[in-house]
mmCIF file of C-alpha atoms in Angstrom:
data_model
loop_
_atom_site.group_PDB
_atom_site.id
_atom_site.type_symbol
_atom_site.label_atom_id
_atom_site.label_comp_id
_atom_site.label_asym_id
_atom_site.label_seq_id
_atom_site.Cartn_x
_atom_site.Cartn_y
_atom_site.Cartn_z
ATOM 1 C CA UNK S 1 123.448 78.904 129.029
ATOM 2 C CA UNK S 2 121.486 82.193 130.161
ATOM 3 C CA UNK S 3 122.326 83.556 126.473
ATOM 4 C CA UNK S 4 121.495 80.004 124.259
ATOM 5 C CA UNK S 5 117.746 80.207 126.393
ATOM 6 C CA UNK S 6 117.553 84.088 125.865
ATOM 7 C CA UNK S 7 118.355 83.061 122.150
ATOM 8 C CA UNK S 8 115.505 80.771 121.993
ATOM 9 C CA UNK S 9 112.901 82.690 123.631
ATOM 10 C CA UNK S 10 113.430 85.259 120.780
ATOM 11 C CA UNK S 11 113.161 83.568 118.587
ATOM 12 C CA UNK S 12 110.123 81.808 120.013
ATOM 13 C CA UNK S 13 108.558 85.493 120.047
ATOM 14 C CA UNK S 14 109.449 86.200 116.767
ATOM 15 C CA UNK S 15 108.872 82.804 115.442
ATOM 16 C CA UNK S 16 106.289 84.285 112.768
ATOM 17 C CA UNK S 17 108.603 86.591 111.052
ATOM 18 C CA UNK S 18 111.012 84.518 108.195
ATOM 19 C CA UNK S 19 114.518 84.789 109.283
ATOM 20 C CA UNK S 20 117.161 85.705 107.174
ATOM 21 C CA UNK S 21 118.097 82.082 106.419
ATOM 22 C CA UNK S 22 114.455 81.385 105.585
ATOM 23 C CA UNK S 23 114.119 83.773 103.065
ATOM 24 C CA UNK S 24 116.954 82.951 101.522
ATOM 25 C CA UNK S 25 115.406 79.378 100.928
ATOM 26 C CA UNK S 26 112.319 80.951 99.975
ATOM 27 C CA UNK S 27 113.833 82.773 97.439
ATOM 28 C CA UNK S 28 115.294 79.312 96.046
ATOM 29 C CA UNK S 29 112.015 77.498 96.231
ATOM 30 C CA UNK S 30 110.263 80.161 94.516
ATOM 31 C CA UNK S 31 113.348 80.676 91.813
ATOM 32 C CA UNK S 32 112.972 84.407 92.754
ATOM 33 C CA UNK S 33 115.551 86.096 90.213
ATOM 34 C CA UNK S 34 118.573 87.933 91.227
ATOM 35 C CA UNK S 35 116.738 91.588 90.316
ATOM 36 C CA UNK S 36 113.747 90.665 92.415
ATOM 37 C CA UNK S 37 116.074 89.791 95.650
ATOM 38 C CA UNK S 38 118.050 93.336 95.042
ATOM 39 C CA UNK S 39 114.982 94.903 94.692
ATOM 40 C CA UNK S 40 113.178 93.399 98.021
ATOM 41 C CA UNK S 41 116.337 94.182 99.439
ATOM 42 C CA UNK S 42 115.949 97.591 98.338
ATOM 43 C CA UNK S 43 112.364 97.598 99.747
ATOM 44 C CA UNK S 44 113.290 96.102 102.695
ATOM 45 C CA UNK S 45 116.122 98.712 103.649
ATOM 46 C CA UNK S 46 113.467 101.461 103.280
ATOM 47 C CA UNK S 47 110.584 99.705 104.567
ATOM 48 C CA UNK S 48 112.621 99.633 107.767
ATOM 49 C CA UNK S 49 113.690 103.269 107.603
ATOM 50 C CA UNK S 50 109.847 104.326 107.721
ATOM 51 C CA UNK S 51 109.005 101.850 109.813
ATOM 52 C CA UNK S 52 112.347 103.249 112.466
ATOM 53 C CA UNK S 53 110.849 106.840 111.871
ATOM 54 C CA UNK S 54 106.991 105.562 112.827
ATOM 55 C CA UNK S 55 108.667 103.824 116.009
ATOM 56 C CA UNK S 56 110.374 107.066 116.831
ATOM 57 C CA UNK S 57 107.097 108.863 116.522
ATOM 58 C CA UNK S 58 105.565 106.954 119.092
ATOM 59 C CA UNK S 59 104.087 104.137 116.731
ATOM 60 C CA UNK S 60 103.680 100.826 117.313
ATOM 61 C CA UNK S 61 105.822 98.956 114.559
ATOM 62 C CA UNK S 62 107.463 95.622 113.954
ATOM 63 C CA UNK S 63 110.193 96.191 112.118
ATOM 64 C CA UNK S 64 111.227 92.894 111.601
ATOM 65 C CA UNK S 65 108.158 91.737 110.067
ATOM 66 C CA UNK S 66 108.066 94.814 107.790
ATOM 67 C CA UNK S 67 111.255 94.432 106.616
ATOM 68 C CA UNK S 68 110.959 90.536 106.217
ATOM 69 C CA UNK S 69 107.654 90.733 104.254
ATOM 70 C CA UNK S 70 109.673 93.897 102.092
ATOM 71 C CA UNK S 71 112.192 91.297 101.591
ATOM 72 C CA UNK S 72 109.673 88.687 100.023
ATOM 73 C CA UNK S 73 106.999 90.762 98.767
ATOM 74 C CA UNK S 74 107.971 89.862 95.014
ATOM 75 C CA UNK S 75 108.563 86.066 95.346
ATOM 76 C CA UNK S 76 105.836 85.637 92.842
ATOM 77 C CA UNK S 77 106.743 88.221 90.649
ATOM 78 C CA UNK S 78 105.576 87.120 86.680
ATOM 79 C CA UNK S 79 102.697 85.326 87.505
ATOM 80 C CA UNK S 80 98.805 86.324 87.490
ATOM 81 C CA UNK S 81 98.045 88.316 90.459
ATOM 82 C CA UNK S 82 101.028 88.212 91.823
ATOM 83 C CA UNK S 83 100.916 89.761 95.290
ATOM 84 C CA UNK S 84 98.226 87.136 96.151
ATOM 85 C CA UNK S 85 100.359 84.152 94.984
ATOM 86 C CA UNK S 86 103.520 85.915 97.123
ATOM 87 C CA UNK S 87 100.749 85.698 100.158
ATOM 88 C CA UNK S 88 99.717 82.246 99.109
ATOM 89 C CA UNK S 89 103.018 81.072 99.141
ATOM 90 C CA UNK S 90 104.073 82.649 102.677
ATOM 91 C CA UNK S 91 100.733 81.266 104.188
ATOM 92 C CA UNK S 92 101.522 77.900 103.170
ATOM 93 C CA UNK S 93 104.716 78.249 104.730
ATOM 94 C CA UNK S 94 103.534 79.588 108.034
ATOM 95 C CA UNK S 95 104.126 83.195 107.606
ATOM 96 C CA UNK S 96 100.494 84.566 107.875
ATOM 97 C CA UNK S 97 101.425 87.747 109.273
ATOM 98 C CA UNK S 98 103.816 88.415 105.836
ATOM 99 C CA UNK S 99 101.672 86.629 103.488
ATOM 100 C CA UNK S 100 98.757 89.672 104.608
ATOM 101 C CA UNK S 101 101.323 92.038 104.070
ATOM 102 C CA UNK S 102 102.505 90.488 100.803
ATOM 103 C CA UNK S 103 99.577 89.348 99.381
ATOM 104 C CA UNK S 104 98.148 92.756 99.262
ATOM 105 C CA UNK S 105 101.263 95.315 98.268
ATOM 106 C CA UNK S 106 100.279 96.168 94.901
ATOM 107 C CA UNK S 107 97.817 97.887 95.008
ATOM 108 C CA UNK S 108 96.146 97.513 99.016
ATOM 109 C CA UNK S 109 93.206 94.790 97.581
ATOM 110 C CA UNK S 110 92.324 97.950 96.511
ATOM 111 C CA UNK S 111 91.015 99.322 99.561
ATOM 112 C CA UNK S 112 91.695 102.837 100.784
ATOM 113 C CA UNK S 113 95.209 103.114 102.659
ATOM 114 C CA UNK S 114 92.491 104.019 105.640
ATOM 115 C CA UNK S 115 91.505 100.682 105.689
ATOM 116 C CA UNK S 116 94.949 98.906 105.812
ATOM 117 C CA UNK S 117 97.655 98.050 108.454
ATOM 118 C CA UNK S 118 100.343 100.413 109.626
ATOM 119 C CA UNK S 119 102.656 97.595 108.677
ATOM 120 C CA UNK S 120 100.808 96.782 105.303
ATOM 121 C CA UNK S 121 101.072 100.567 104.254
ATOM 122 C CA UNK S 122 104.637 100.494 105.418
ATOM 123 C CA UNK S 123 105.371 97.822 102.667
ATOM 124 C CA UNK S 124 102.993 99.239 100.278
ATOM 125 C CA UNK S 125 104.982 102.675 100.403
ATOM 126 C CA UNK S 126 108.331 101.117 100.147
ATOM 127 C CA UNK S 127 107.517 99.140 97.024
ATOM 128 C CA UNK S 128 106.384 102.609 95.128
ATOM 129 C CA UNK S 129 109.485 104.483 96.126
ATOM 130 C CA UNK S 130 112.168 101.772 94.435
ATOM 131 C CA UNK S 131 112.040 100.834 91.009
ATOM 132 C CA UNK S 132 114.550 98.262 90.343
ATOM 133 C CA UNK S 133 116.667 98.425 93.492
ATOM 134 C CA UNK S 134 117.325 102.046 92.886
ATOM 135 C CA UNK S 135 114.884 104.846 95.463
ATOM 136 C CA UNK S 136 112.824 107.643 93.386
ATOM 137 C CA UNK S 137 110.259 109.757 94.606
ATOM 138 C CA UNK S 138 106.102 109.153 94.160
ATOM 139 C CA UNK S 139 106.572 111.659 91.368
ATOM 140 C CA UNK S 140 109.096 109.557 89.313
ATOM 141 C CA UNK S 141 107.628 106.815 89.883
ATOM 142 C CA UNK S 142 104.039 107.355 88.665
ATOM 143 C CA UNK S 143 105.136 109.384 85.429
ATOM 144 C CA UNK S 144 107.735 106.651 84.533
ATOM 145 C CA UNK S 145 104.458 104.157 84.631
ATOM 146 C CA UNK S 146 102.086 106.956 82.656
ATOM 147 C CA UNK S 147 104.520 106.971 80.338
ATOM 148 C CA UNK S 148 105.284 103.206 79.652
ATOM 149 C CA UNK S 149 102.045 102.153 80.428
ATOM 150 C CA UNK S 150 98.675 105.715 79.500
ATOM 151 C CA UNK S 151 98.896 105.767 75.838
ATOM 152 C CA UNK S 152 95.438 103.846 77.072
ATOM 153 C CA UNK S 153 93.020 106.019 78.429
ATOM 154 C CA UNK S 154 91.609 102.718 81.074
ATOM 155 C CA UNK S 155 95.695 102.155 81.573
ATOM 156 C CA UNK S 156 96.216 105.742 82.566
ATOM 157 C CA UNK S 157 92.969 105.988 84.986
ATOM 158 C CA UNK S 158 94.274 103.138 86.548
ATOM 159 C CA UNK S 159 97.787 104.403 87.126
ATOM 160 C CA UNK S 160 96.145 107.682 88.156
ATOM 161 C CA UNK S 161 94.100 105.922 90.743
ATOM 162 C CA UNK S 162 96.881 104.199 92.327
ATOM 163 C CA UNK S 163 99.162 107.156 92.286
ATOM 164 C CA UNK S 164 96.127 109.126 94.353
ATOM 165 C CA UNK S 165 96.321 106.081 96.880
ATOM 166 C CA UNK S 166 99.993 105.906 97.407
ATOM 167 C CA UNK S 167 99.885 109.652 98.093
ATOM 168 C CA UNK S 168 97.537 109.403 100.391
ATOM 169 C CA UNK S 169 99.210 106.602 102.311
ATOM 170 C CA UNK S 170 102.241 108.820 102.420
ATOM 171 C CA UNK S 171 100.049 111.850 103.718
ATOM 172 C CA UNK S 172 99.128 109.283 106.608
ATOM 173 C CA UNK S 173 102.429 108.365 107.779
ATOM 174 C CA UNK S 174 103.842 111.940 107.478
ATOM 175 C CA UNK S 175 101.432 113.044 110.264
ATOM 176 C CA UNK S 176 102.428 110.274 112.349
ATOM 177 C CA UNK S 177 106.212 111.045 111.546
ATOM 178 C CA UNK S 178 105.541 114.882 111.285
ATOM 179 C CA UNK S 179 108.169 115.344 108.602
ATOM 180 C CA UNK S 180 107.855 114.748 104.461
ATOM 181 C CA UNK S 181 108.405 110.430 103.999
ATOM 182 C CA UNK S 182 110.862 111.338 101.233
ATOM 183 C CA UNK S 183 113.169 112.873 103.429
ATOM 184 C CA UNK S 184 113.130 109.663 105.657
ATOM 185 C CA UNK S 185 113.432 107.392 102.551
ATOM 186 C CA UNK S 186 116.154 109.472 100.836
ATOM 187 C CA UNK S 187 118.355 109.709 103.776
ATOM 188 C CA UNK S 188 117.914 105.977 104.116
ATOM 189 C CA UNK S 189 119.669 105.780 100.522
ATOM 190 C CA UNK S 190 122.321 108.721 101.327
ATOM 191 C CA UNK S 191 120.747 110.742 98.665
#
């Protein structure tokens, strides 16, 4: 029929992004826990609410890539270096565009969120405003990791340094968007 062909051409063109069912058996492969999946489900709820406000803005975005590669971005969660693994994993699989994304959310390969992918900073964002699978600002976020993490002076340069980066990514989309991220990435929550 006119609909089963107009089915298959979409997917065709989105053939690269992992479809629901797909990352459901990626998560099984990779024995991603429960707390992961609600919190790249989390990710992937406001990875798509930026990504909605970029589009809206005039920006280029694929949304369903972001929010697939939100989705997965933890699949290798506990093991060295994880965010390459996750990418590792997703290229072996055929997902290159998501393993790039994945394989670099933690902290951008640490290049400067100039140097990175609408999409990748998309991701990159999203991850730093949801701890657990609950939404808290850049704030929150960075002195809940100063305090678990600077009683070393190297430990809290480091979180420092990454804070400075995601702010700076967030400066970046705001003047796309033209309005503060968290208001975007609360609403998304209803908070």
């Amino acid at each position: 029929t006119p609909q089963d062909y107009e089915a298959v051409i979409n997917r065709f063109n989105n053939y690269y992004i992992p479809t629901a069912e797909e990352c459901e058996a990626i998560f099984e492969i990779t024995g991603t826990s429960r707390d992961r999946i609600s919190h790249g489900r989390a990710t992937s709820r406001v990875s798509g609410a930026i990504g909605q406000a970029l589009r809206e803005a005039g920006q280029e975005v694929d949304i369903g890539l972001i929010m697939a590669s939100a989705l997965l971005h933890d699949i290798a969660k506990g093991k060295p270096r994880h965010d390459e693994a996750g990418g590792e994993i997703l290229r072996g699989m055929g997902f290159d565009l998501a393993a790039d994304i994945v394989g670099v959310h933690t902290d951008l390969a640490g290049k400067l969120p100039d140097d990175v992918p609408l999409s990748t900073k998309i991701v990159y964002l999203a991850d730093k405003y949801v701890r657990g699978d609950t939404v808290v600002d850049l704030e929150t976020r960075y002195q809940i990791s100063r305090e678990q993490y600077g009683k070393d002076p190297d430990i809290e340069k480091h979180v420092l340094l990454r804070k400075e980066r995601a702010l700076r990514a967030r400066q970046e989309i705001e003047s796309l968007i033209g309005t503060p991220l968290e208001r975007i990435v609360f609403a998304e929550t209803g908070n």
